[in-house]
């Protein structure tokens, strides 16, 4: 199906039937204020200049598009290109969005910054931009993630932010989001909430997508320069879906490029123990948006299972739900086991240790590359680097670091 | 006219304030919930607000969150809650019942709300939808169930008007910026905002969130048409969840009722 209109969301924040603003009344005014501020600033020249200046000088953009020679040879059915978001300052794509949102916070005169984090990359990226502006910063993180991402917890503390360990529910990303929303309801007057993915109530999915779209915009130019065509496929991992949305969005109208999102298959989609709502979920409402959601037979949100903290989330950004239903993007899942194998393979083939999240995208190449011949150009969005995952992987491999 | 509108009308005619009491269905179990609901009525409660447990109750403070968790451990679903209310109605066909919960559970079990056997439920309050909207906007239609919208200290004047117009049960004024059970009541702000709401509202305005002591209850009832007590009750249920001796809750509510009468 051809998707003609990429001017979504509509004025009420919907992508088709997905999205919206499902929040307690106390937050409605804050969301209106944010939307108003964003709409006023997004095309403002000074604002854009500042955003791109920070991305260039502080983050180190543009990130390279790198030809993965040995990996390409390994499959032998085309060229594999890596969009190197792992080379950004702080080590992942998450910084693109926080650079933009902290400018909004500053413009709105907010004194206090809060954020949720799963793998800790968004926590680090938020603590980083808050430190740069000298703003008080609080990061909510599931207790289980605090343990498995201890390196990032320490980084956040070094950057002067306070980490709040969240014990409620499943003690992962979803619960961190609950707690951040509760903080925001309580401190809404002076607090800016930097949501880290294309999730949450409108206007967040739009704002996060727009700031992170710099990735896809660069990729259009780099593809023309390096292989004189648009990619045949772009592969990106999907938890909440911000790295995928950032690289997919500028390509929505470029129909020859297949857009493939890879969810966390955990122990296997068929076991029910995974974090793959687009593969095995039904539409439902969580954290302010209607989207595909993992729920049980009583309408309760199910606990998720993934080796990757950043993908361990039962929901997904509403625009992905729309892209799935419209057929413009494909969504598949990869198990923990396959992701771990890819983690090792990519490290050894390319000298790049990918984040466990990113390893899911790499693992899907095993299936995808069989569909192409040698002239294909396939881009993997390397959403982040794997330093943070060393302890997790070593433990699984039975090695004490 | 359903039980809720009838009750609120009566109270208004008698110049009395409404006392609304909240609990979470299935906390600590459904039999206890049924007993406590009947005890509410004996203690002078005018309207019962039944919390529908959800895994991710983002507007709730720790006390009510824990109650949701306990009820979910017992696998309490909206289906069970409708059965509970049918049982309650065998002995009490007068007391209005409001379901309070999060949109996902209501969408998931929309057929139960549309059916609403014997009209046993009178009203629904969805915590996580904007005040101008109600369940009908999400395809859940039942003319005999009215809706309760929230207005908070951060709601702007232009929206107060449209929300007030949309509410058909009562208007729930959230007395503070925060989750349920917090404690930073600003009485002057509350009084001014309720005055503003009353300019437009066709239905009574009740105040809730953060009302704990008899003094809070007395003070706020002088500004609103009634008050809603939640976290303090749920805390007492939690403290007695093993012994199942809930009589103290009845005494507490009787005292509140006296104080606002």
XYZ file of C-alpha atoms in Angstrom:
662
model
C 0.000 0.000 0.000
C 1.284 3.414 -0.875
C 1.341 5.869 1.953
C 0.604 9.272 0.508
C 0.412 11.441 3.556
C 3.322 11.707 5.901
C 1.929 14.819 7.586
C 0.985 12.925 10.668
C -0.028 13.194 13.440
C -3.316 15.027 12.914
C -4.160 18.011 15.115
C -5.311 15.749 17.933
C -2.095 13.774 17.898
C -3.350 10.701 16.059
C -1.537 8.564 13.488
C -4.545 6.908 11.914
C -6.300 5.503 14.969
C -3.130 5.389 17.081
C -1.587 7.947 19.409
C -3.596 10.613 21.200
C -3.301 12.110 24.662
C -4.444 9.729 27.372
C -3.227 11.373 30.554
C -4.558 12.576 33.890
C -6.123 16.012 33.595
C -3.302 17.644 35.601
C -0.940 17.083 32.658
C -3.181 18.400 29.905
C -2.070 22.009 30.276
C 1.603 21.008 30.324
C 1.134 19.076 27.077
C -0.659 22.015 25.475
C 2.130 24.358 26.523
C 4.747 21.995 25.123
C 2.908 21.627 21.835
C 2.498 25.369 21.511
C 6.174 25.996 22.243
C 7.312 23.317 19.834
C 5.083 24.499 17.010
C 6.350 28.031 17.485
C 10.028 27.049 17.531
C 10.361 24.141 15.136
C 10.679 26.291 12.015
C 12.348 29.197 13.753
C 15.747 29.856 12.204
C 17.596 30.651 15.440
C 16.206 27.541 17.110
C 17.190 25.308 14.200
C 20.639 26.882 13.949
C 21.247 26.238 17.641
C 19.999 22.631 17.343
C 22.229 21.802 14.370
C 25.198 23.657 15.891
C 24.930 21.545 19.059
C 24.543 18.372 17.017
C 27.646 19.226 15.046
C 29.939 20.568 17.779
C 28.777 18.699 20.875
C 27.479 15.407 19.458
C 29.852 15.126 16.502
C 27.290 14.823 13.708
C 26.900 13.845 10.962
C 27.480 10.246 11.960
C 29.281 8.286 9.222
C 27.694 5.790 6.865
C 30.229 2.993 6.925
C 30.629 0.094 4.498
C 30.763 -3.169 6.462
C 33.055 -5.047 4.119
C 33.587 -8.324 5.956
C 29.963 -8.594 7.032
C 28.869 -7.980 3.418
C 31.262 -10.699 2.213
C 29.960 -13.043 4.900
C 26.465 -12.882 3.401
C 27.624 -12.370 -0.178
C 24.313 -10.983 -1.390
C 24.820 -7.245 -1.324
C 26.431 -4.328 0.451
C 25.750 -3.754 4.106
C 26.127 -0.189 5.302
C 26.188 0.908 8.917
C 24.710 4.218 10.055
C 27.017 4.879 12.967
C 24.873 6.371 15.732
C 27.151 4.496 18.125
C 29.819 7.120 17.399
C 27.721 9.964 18.793
C 28.797 11.603 22.028
C 27.364 9.459 24.889
C 27.299 6.419 22.599
C 23.829 6.219 21.074
C 21.174 7.979 19.013
C 19.433 9.114 22.220
C 21.471 12.321 22.422
C 19.835 13.758 19.243
C 16.470 14.000 20.944
C 17.756 15.292 24.277
C 19.722 18.075 22.553
C 16.458 19.248 20.987
C 14.238 18.831 24.033
C 16.607 20.604 26.421
C 16.380 23.634 24.104
C 12.580 23.490 24.494
C 12.937 23.187 28.285
C 15.259 26.178 28.363
C 12.897 28.218 26.229
C 9.999 27.349 28.552
C 12.023 28.429 31.595
C 11.851 25.037 33.323
C 14.311 24.547 36.177
C 14.045 20.841 36.745
C 14.494 17.985 34.255
C 13.163 14.443 34.641
C 13.456 11.379 32.413
C 12.925 7.638 32.397
C 15.508 5.218 31.128
C 15.744 1.518 30.329
C 19.220 0.677 29.063
C 20.447 3.886 30.639
C 21.405 5.541 27.340
C 18.559 8.029 27.494
C 19.369 8.651 31.162
C 22.978 9.410 30.251
C 21.936 11.576 27.297
C 19.505 13.544 29.485
C 21.939 13.945 32.377
C 24.507 15.156 29.833
C 22.410 17.956 28.348
C 21.097 18.943 31.792
C 24.661 19.219 33.108
C 25.574 21.410 30.172
C 22.870 23.885 31.160
C 23.317 23.472 34.917
C 19.761 22.163 35.453
C 18.635 19.851 38.259
C 18.081 16.380 36.806
C 16.283 13.241 38.042
C 16.392 9.917 36.195
C 13.883 7.132 36.873
C 15.126 3.629 36.214
C 13.650 0.204 36.944
C 15.411 -1.582 39.820
C 16.211 -4.530 37.567
C 17.765 -2.236 34.966
C 19.794 -0.446 37.654
C 21.512 -3.791 38.225
C 22.003 -4.882 34.621
C 23.085 -1.434 33.419
C 25.258 -0.462 36.390
C 27.848 1.233 34.192
C 25.302 3.714 32.895
C 23.944 4.283 36.418
C 27.411 5.391 37.454
C 27.764 7.601 34.368
C 24.463 9.328 35.181
C 25.662 9.985 38.735
C 28.994 11.328 37.498
C 27.040 13.799 35.378
C 25.436 15.177 38.534
C 21.959 13.678 38.135
C 20.055 11.684 40.725
C 19.014 8.119 39.862
C 15.710 6.924 41.352
C 15.463 3.149 41.394
C 11.852 2.041 40.740
C 10.689 -1.131 42.525
C 7.027 -1.160 41.510
C 5.531 -3.565 38.952
C 8.100 -5.380 36.831
C 10.849 -2.900 37.853
C 11.816 -2.177 34.235
C 11.334 0.607 31.684
C 7.527 0.663 31.827
C 7.590 1.199 35.584
C 10.253 3.886 35.258
C 7.879 5.692 32.873
C 4.997 5.359 35.363
C 7.134 6.895 38.078
C 8.384 9.725 35.853
C 4.766 10.546 34.925
C 3.855 10.631 38.640
C 6.750 12.992 39.306
C 5.568 15.191 36.448
C 1.966 15.266 37.730
C 3.329 16.429 41.097
C 5.918 18.971 39.916
C 4.354 20.047 36.648
C 4.832 23.796 37.167
C 8.650 23.858 37.172
C 9.519 20.503 35.599
C 10.226 19.457 32.014
C 9.846 15.749 31.226
C 12.226 14.611 28.468
C 10.598 11.421 27.184
C 13.235 9.254 25.531
C 11.287 7.453 22.860
C 8.528 8.036 20.307
C 6.042 6.967 22.984
C 3.874 8.795 25.494
C 1.101 11.307 24.914
C 1.025 13.730 21.978
C 3.109 15.803 21.214
C 5.998 13.616 22.456
C 5.988 10.943 19.710
C 6.117 13.721 17.117
C 8.791 15.798 18.869
C 11.103 12.841 19.520
C 10.672 11.644 15.929
C 11.387 15.068 14.481
C 14.579 15.621 16.490
C 15.848 12.147 15.731
C 14.967 12.413 12.024
C 18.359 14.000 11.518
C 19.539 10.386 11.213
C 17.337 9.586 8.206
C 17.956 12.968 6.614
C 21.712 12.416 6.710
C 21.226 8.912 5.362
C 19.426 10.183 2.257
C 22.411 12.366 1.361
C 25.016 9.770 2.309
C 23.292 7.075 0.241
C 23.366 9.290 -2.845
C 27.017 10.097 -2.266
C 28.285 6.624 -1.397
C 26.251 4.300 -3.611
C 24.304 6.679 -5.791
C 20.904 5.212 -4.942
C 18.431 4.948 -2.128
C 18.856 1.896 0.134
C 16.896 -1.247 -0.744
C 16.205 -1.757 2.936
C 16.805 -0.080 6.287
C 16.909 -2.302 9.364
C 16.525 -0.874 12.867
C 15.663 -2.316 16.271
C 12.370 -1.276 17.877
C 11.683 -1.010 21.601
C 9.721 2.199 22.026
C 10.960 2.842 18.519
C 12.882 6.134 18.492
C 15.969 5.064 16.565
C 13.812 3.286 13.983
C 11.397 6.220 13.671
C 14.273 8.690 13.271
C 15.742 6.756 10.361
C 12.384 5.638 8.833
C 10.552 8.958 8.843
C 12.434 10.769 6.054
C 12.037 7.610 3.950
C 8.269 7.173 4.305
C 7.695 8.623 0.829
C 10.718 6.879 -0.710
C 8.835 3.767 -1.641
C 11.692 1.716 -3.075
C 13.266 1.511 0.411
C 11.910 -1.281 2.595
C 11.630 -0.233 6.241
C 12.165 -3.111 8.646
C 11.759 -2.838 12.404
C 13.147 -5.623 14.583
C 11.492 -6.255 17.938
C 12.837 -8.197 20.898
C 11.721 -11.811 20.562
C 13.015 -12.765 24.036
C 12.705 -16.530 24.423
C 10.803 -16.660 21.114
C 7.554 -14.962 20.053
C 5.727 -18.304 20.205
C 6.579 -18.675 23.939
C 4.794 -15.446 24.862
C 7.939 -14.399 26.760
C 9.184 -11.490 24.686
C 8.870 -7.748 24.133
C 7.341 -7.725 20.652
C 3.936 -5.967 20.754
C 3.848 -5.356 16.988
C 4.318 -9.079 16.384
C 2.189 -10.406 19.211
C 0.038 -7.675 20.770
C -3.322 -5.951 20.439
C -4.101 -2.215 20.379
C -4.407 -0.796 23.895
C -3.679 2.310 25.941
C -0.481 2.701 27.949
C 1.491 5.787 28.971
C -0.726 8.244 27.208
C -1.056 6.653 23.773
C -3.142 4.084 21.949
C -0.816 1.644 20.215
C -0.023 -2.048 19.925
C 0.408 -3.356 23.440
C 1.222 -6.651 25.112
C -1.752 -7.457 27.303
C -3.229 -10.509 28.968
C -6.796 -11.857 28.707
C -7.951 -9.377 31.385
C -6.715 -6.214 29.686
C -3.697 -5.938 31.991
C -0.273 -5.024 30.636
C 1.942 -8.099 30.427
C 5.461 -8.338 31.770
C 8.084 -8.423 29.068
C 11.176 -10.503 28.558
C 14.301 -9.450 26.716
C 18.034 -9.668 27.253
C 18.152 -6.047 26.137
C 17.013 -3.485 28.700
C 16.353 -0.875 26.027
C 13.856 -3.078 24.178
C 12.207 -4.472 27.311
C 8.946 -2.510 26.936
C 5.391 -3.834 26.381
C 4.278 -0.929 24.189
C 5.577 0.807 21.086
C 5.390 4.280 19.564
C 2.003 4.922 17.916
C 3.474 5.873 14.550
C 4.980 2.387 14.272
C 1.515 0.903 14.828
C 0.259 3.063 12.000
C 3.198 2.106 9.744
C 2.494 -1.548 10.476
C -1.234 -1.357 9.701
C -0.642 0.728 6.577
C 1.914 -1.823 5.398
C 4.614 0.785 4.811
C 6.971 -0.816 7.325
C 7.568 -4.469 8.225
C 8.028 -5.624 11.793
C 9.796 -8.830 12.714
C 11.248 -10.258 15.927
C 14.600 -11.779 16.851
C 15.230 -13.962 19.910
C 17.704 -13.270 22.719
C 19.803 -16.157 21.496
C 20.088 -14.843 17.933
C 20.759 -11.301 19.137
C 23.592 -12.539 21.359
C 25.098 -14.461 18.457
C 24.986 -11.326 16.295
C 26.542 -9.314 19.134
C 29.624 -11.558 18.960
C 29.673 -11.857 15.168
C 29.547 -8.130 14.474
C 32.238 -7.502 17.083
C 34.533 -10.011 15.391
C 33.695 -9.185 11.754
C 33.700 -5.413 11.946
C 35.559 -4.345 15.098
C 32.343 -2.744 16.316
C 30.752 -3.916 19.571
C 27.080 -3.068 19.080
C 24.559 -2.438 21.831
C 22.411 -5.502 22.587
C 19.468 -3.532 21.203
C 21.300 -2.971 17.919
C 22.387 -6.617 17.856
C 18.723 -7.491 17.222
C 18.815 -5.522 13.963
C 22.053 -7.218 12.928
C 20.645 -10.665 13.715
C 17.822 -10.159 11.224
C 20.374 -9.885 8.397
C 20.558 -13.717 8.522
C 17.014 -13.814 7.151
C 16.944 -10.622 5.123
C 20.135 -11.037 3.094
C 18.756 -14.256 1.591
C 16.107 -12.150 -0.140
C 18.639 -10.043 -2.075
C 21.178 -10.448 -4.839
C 24.649 -8.921 -4.917
C 23.537 -5.473 -6.062
C 21.486 -4.694 -2.964
C 22.315 -1.909 -0.528
C 21.101 -2.610 2.992
C 21.524 -0.141 5.855
C 21.627 -1.191 9.489
C 21.001 1.635 11.935
C 23.629 1.083 14.610
C 21.605 2.714 17.369
C 24.295 2.466 20.028
C 27.525 0.933 21.198
C 27.769 -2.126 23.386
C 30.128 -1.032 26.167
C 27.167 -0.809 28.552
C 26.292 -4.461 27.855
C 29.696 -6.006 28.565
C 28.685 -7.201 32.048
C 25.404 -8.719 30.845
C 27.017 -10.605 27.962
C 30.004 -11.741 30.027
C 27.693 -13.127 32.685
C 25.671 -15.046 30.076
C 28.942 -16.412 28.670
C 30.005 -17.407 32.181
C 32.918 -14.995 32.322
C 33.716 -12.777 35.292
C 34.858 -9.312 34.163
C -32.644 9.417 36.281
C -30.008 7.038 37.608
C -29.118 6.489 41.245
C -26.213 8.938 41.202
C -28.117 11.901 39.790
C -31.038 11.121 42.102
C -28.822 10.954 45.173
C -26.977 14.169 44.369
C -30.302 15.936 43.745
C -31.676 14.790 47.087
C -28.582 15.952 48.931
C -28.752 19.322 47.220
C -32.396 19.787 48.185
C -31.560 18.941 51.795
C -28.565 21.259 51.624
C -26.243 18.395 52.556
C -22.730 17.499 51.393
C -21.994 14.252 49.618
C -19.533 11.754 51.058
C -17.900 9.541 48.427
C -15.724 6.615 49.546
C -13.210 4.779 47.356
C -11.754 1.305 47.479
C -10.033 -0.970 44.985
C -12.108 -3.992 44.004
C -10.390 -7.231 44.953
C -8.197 -5.670 47.667
C -7.479 -7.804 49.583
C -10.154 -10.055 47.999
C -13.632 -9.682 46.476
C -15.524 -10.968 49.544
C -13.865 -8.315 51.695
C -14.681 -5.671 49.089
C -18.365 -6.607 49.243
C -18.404 -6.432 53.061
C -16.619 -3.090 53.099
C -19.022 -1.633 50.512
C -22.007 -2.472 52.721
C -20.156 -1.068 55.716
C -19.508 2.170 53.785
C -23.261 2.633 53.409
C -23.960 1.932 57.085
C -21.385 4.566 58.008
C -23.129 7.277 56.015
C -21.353 7.070 52.676
C -23.547 8.464 49.884
C -21.681 7.213 46.815
C -19.239 4.311 46.413
C -16.338 4.653 44.036
C -14.998 1.254 43.011
C -11.427 1.300 41.721
C -10.769 -1.008 38.764
C -7.244 -2.429 39.174
C -4.696 -1.756 36.430
C -1.027 -2.720 36.138
C 0.039 0.851 35.385
C -2.035 3.290 37.439
C -0.114 6.476 36.637
C -2.284 8.871 38.653
C -2.012 6.910 41.891
C 0.354 7.377 44.802
C 2.080 4.426 46.498
C -0.845 3.472 48.792
C -3.383 2.983 45.999
C -0.728 1.498 43.656
C -0.117 -1.251 46.200
C -3.868 -1.896 46.386
C -3.997 -2.252 42.584
C -1.084 -4.705 42.787
C -2.803 -6.784 45.481
C -6.010 -6.945 43.455
C -4.118 -7.932 40.302
C -2.303 -10.693 42.195
C -5.813 -12.050 42.827
C -6.482 -11.671 39.065
C -9.403 -9.298 39.668
C -10.849 -8.216 36.308
C -13.648 -5.885 35.287
C -15.700 -9.015 34.646
C -15.319 -10.013 38.324
C -16.180 -6.469 39.367
C -19.480 -6.509 37.482
C -20.313 -9.785 39.256
C -19.381 -8.197 42.603
C -21.670 -5.251 41.971
C -24.538 -7.540 40.955
C -24.105 -9.268 44.321
C -24.021 -5.927 46.128
C -27.274 -4.944 44.427
C -29.093 -7.949 45.927
C -28.988 -6.155 49.279
C -28.623 -2.533 48.213
C -30.376 -1.123 45.169
C -30.091 2.509 46.290
C -26.455 3.449 46.721
C -24.884 4.872 43.548
C -21.781 3.114 42.279
C -19.047 4.781 40.236
C -16.353 2.751 38.516
C -12.993 4.534 38.517
C -10.140 3.243 36.411
C -7.906 3.487 33.377
C -9.089 3.452 29.789
C -7.467 0.190 28.743
C -9.593 -1.958 31.069
C -12.811 -0.254 29.957
C -12.000 -0.645 26.261
C -11.001 -4.264 26.794
C -14.337 -5.111 28.452
C -16.528 -2.654 26.543
C -19.289 -5.242 26.060
C -19.797 -5.463 29.840
C -20.307 -1.727 30.126
C -22.672 -1.643 27.174
C -24.659 -4.481 28.670
C -24.531 -3.257 32.329
C -27.029 -5.846 33.538
C -29.946 -4.353 35.557
C -28.166 -0.984 35.341
C -26.153 -1.896 38.406
C -23.339 0.577 37.628
C -24.332 4.250 37.594
C -21.270 6.115 36.446
C -17.748 5.778 35.079
C -14.702 7.908 35.734
C -11.764 7.300 33.405
C -8.634 8.749 34.952
C -6.535 8.928 31.806
C -8.684 10.733 29.270
C -8.993 14.479 28.742
C -11.927 16.025 30.599
C -13.834 17.034 27.456
C -14.077 13.416 26.370
C -15.929 10.462 27.790
C -16.260 6.758 27.129
C -18.695 7.335 24.256
C -15.818 8.967 22.373
C -14.042 5.607 22.529
C -16.981 3.678 21.177
C -18.381 2.540 24.541
C -22.024 3.529 24.568
C -24.549 3.255 27.415
C -27.060 6.028 28.010
C -27.796 4.925 31.544
C -24.213 5.374 32.673
C -23.164 8.935 33.179
C -19.654 10.298 33.148
C -17.546 12.090 35.663
C -14.774 14.367 34.443
C -11.746 15.580 36.322
C -10.743 19.206 36.572
C -7.363 19.991 38.138
C -5.605 23.108 39.452
C -3.774 23.328 36.116
C -6.921 23.246 33.945
C -7.240 26.552 32.100
C -10.425 28.636 32.155
C -11.458 27.910 28.550
C -11.264 24.170 29.156
C -13.070 24.367 32.506
C -16.093 25.538 30.571
C -16.126 22.707 28.050
C -15.345 20.064 30.667
C -18.078 21.337 32.962
C -20.518 21.065 30.062
C -19.477 17.489 29.366
C -19.810 16.069 32.881
C -23.150 14.402 33.537
C -22.562 12.774 36.954
C -20.544 15.213 38.979
C -17.345 17.146 38.465
C -14.377 15.726 40.297
C -12.128 18.584 41.310
C -8.587 17.309 41.874
C -7.453 19.392 44.838
C -3.727 19.238 44.211
C -0.906 18.828 41.740
C 0.113 15.294 42.464
C -0.901 11.701 42.703
C -3.596 10.318 44.993
C -2.718 10.481 48.685
C -0.306 13.426 48.458
C -0.539 16.215 50.974
C -0.161 19.774 49.865
C -3.637 21.252 49.862
C -3.858 24.920 48.948
C -7.282 25.879 50.246
C -7.375 29.337 48.723
C -6.646 27.996 45.241
C -9.198 25.208 45.717
C -11.898 27.637 46.797
C -11.277 29.984 43.859
C -11.209 27.188 41.280
C -14.387 25.572 42.548
C -16.122 28.959 42.350
C -14.977 29.222 38.735
C -16.224 25.709 37.931
C -19.601 26.380 39.533
C -20.181 29.238 37.105
C -20.549 26.699 34.301
C -21.399 23.383 35.884
C -24.883 21.940 35.723
C -23.894 19.131 38.078
C -22.370 19.244 41.590
C -18.627 19.715 42.088
C -16.935 17.335 44.512
C -13.365 17.581 45.786
C -10.873 14.750 46.103
C -7.129 13.786 46.227
C -5.263 14.453 49.467
C -8.169 14.687 51.928
C -7.077 12.808 55.046
C -8.060 14.363 58.348
C -11.476 15.284 59.702
C -10.271 18.900 59.505
C -9.427 18.596 55.778
C -12.850 17.099 55.167
C -14.647 19.830 57.070
C -12.707 22.616 55.420
C -13.097 21.353 51.864
C -16.753 20.463 52.199
C -17.442 24.118 52.921
C -16.184 24.939 49.412
C -17.469 21.943 47.432
C -20.729 19.991 47.138
C -19.042 16.980 48.648
C -15.769 15.203 49.197
C -14.093 12.007 48.033
C -11.951 9.952 50.414
C -9.600 7.383 48.904
C -6.052 6.787 50.110
C -6.851 6.951 53.855
C -9.448 4.197 53.449
C -7.189 2.098 51.242
C -4.395 2.430 53.836
C -6.723 1.098 56.540
C -7.715 -1.798 54.278
C -4.030 -2.546 53.731
C -3.298 -2.490 57.477
C -6.132 -4.959 58.121
C -5.693 -7.133 55.049
C -4.601 -10.130 57.155
C -6.928 -9.730 60.151
C -9.852 -8.626 57.916
C -11.097 -6.479 60.777
C -12.298 -3.448 58.890
C -14.601 -1.918 61.543
C -12.223 1.007 62.097
C -12.958 2.220 58.567
C -16.644 2.495 59.439
C -15.857 4.562 62.517
C -13.542 6.850 60.541
C -16.186 7.457 57.867
C -18.927 8.084 60.442
C -16.725 10.764 61.989
C -16.090 12.339 58.589
C -19.795 12.255 57.804
C -20.582 14.067 61.076
C -17.911 16.653 60.396
C -19.275 17.591 56.971
C -22.967 17.491 57.924
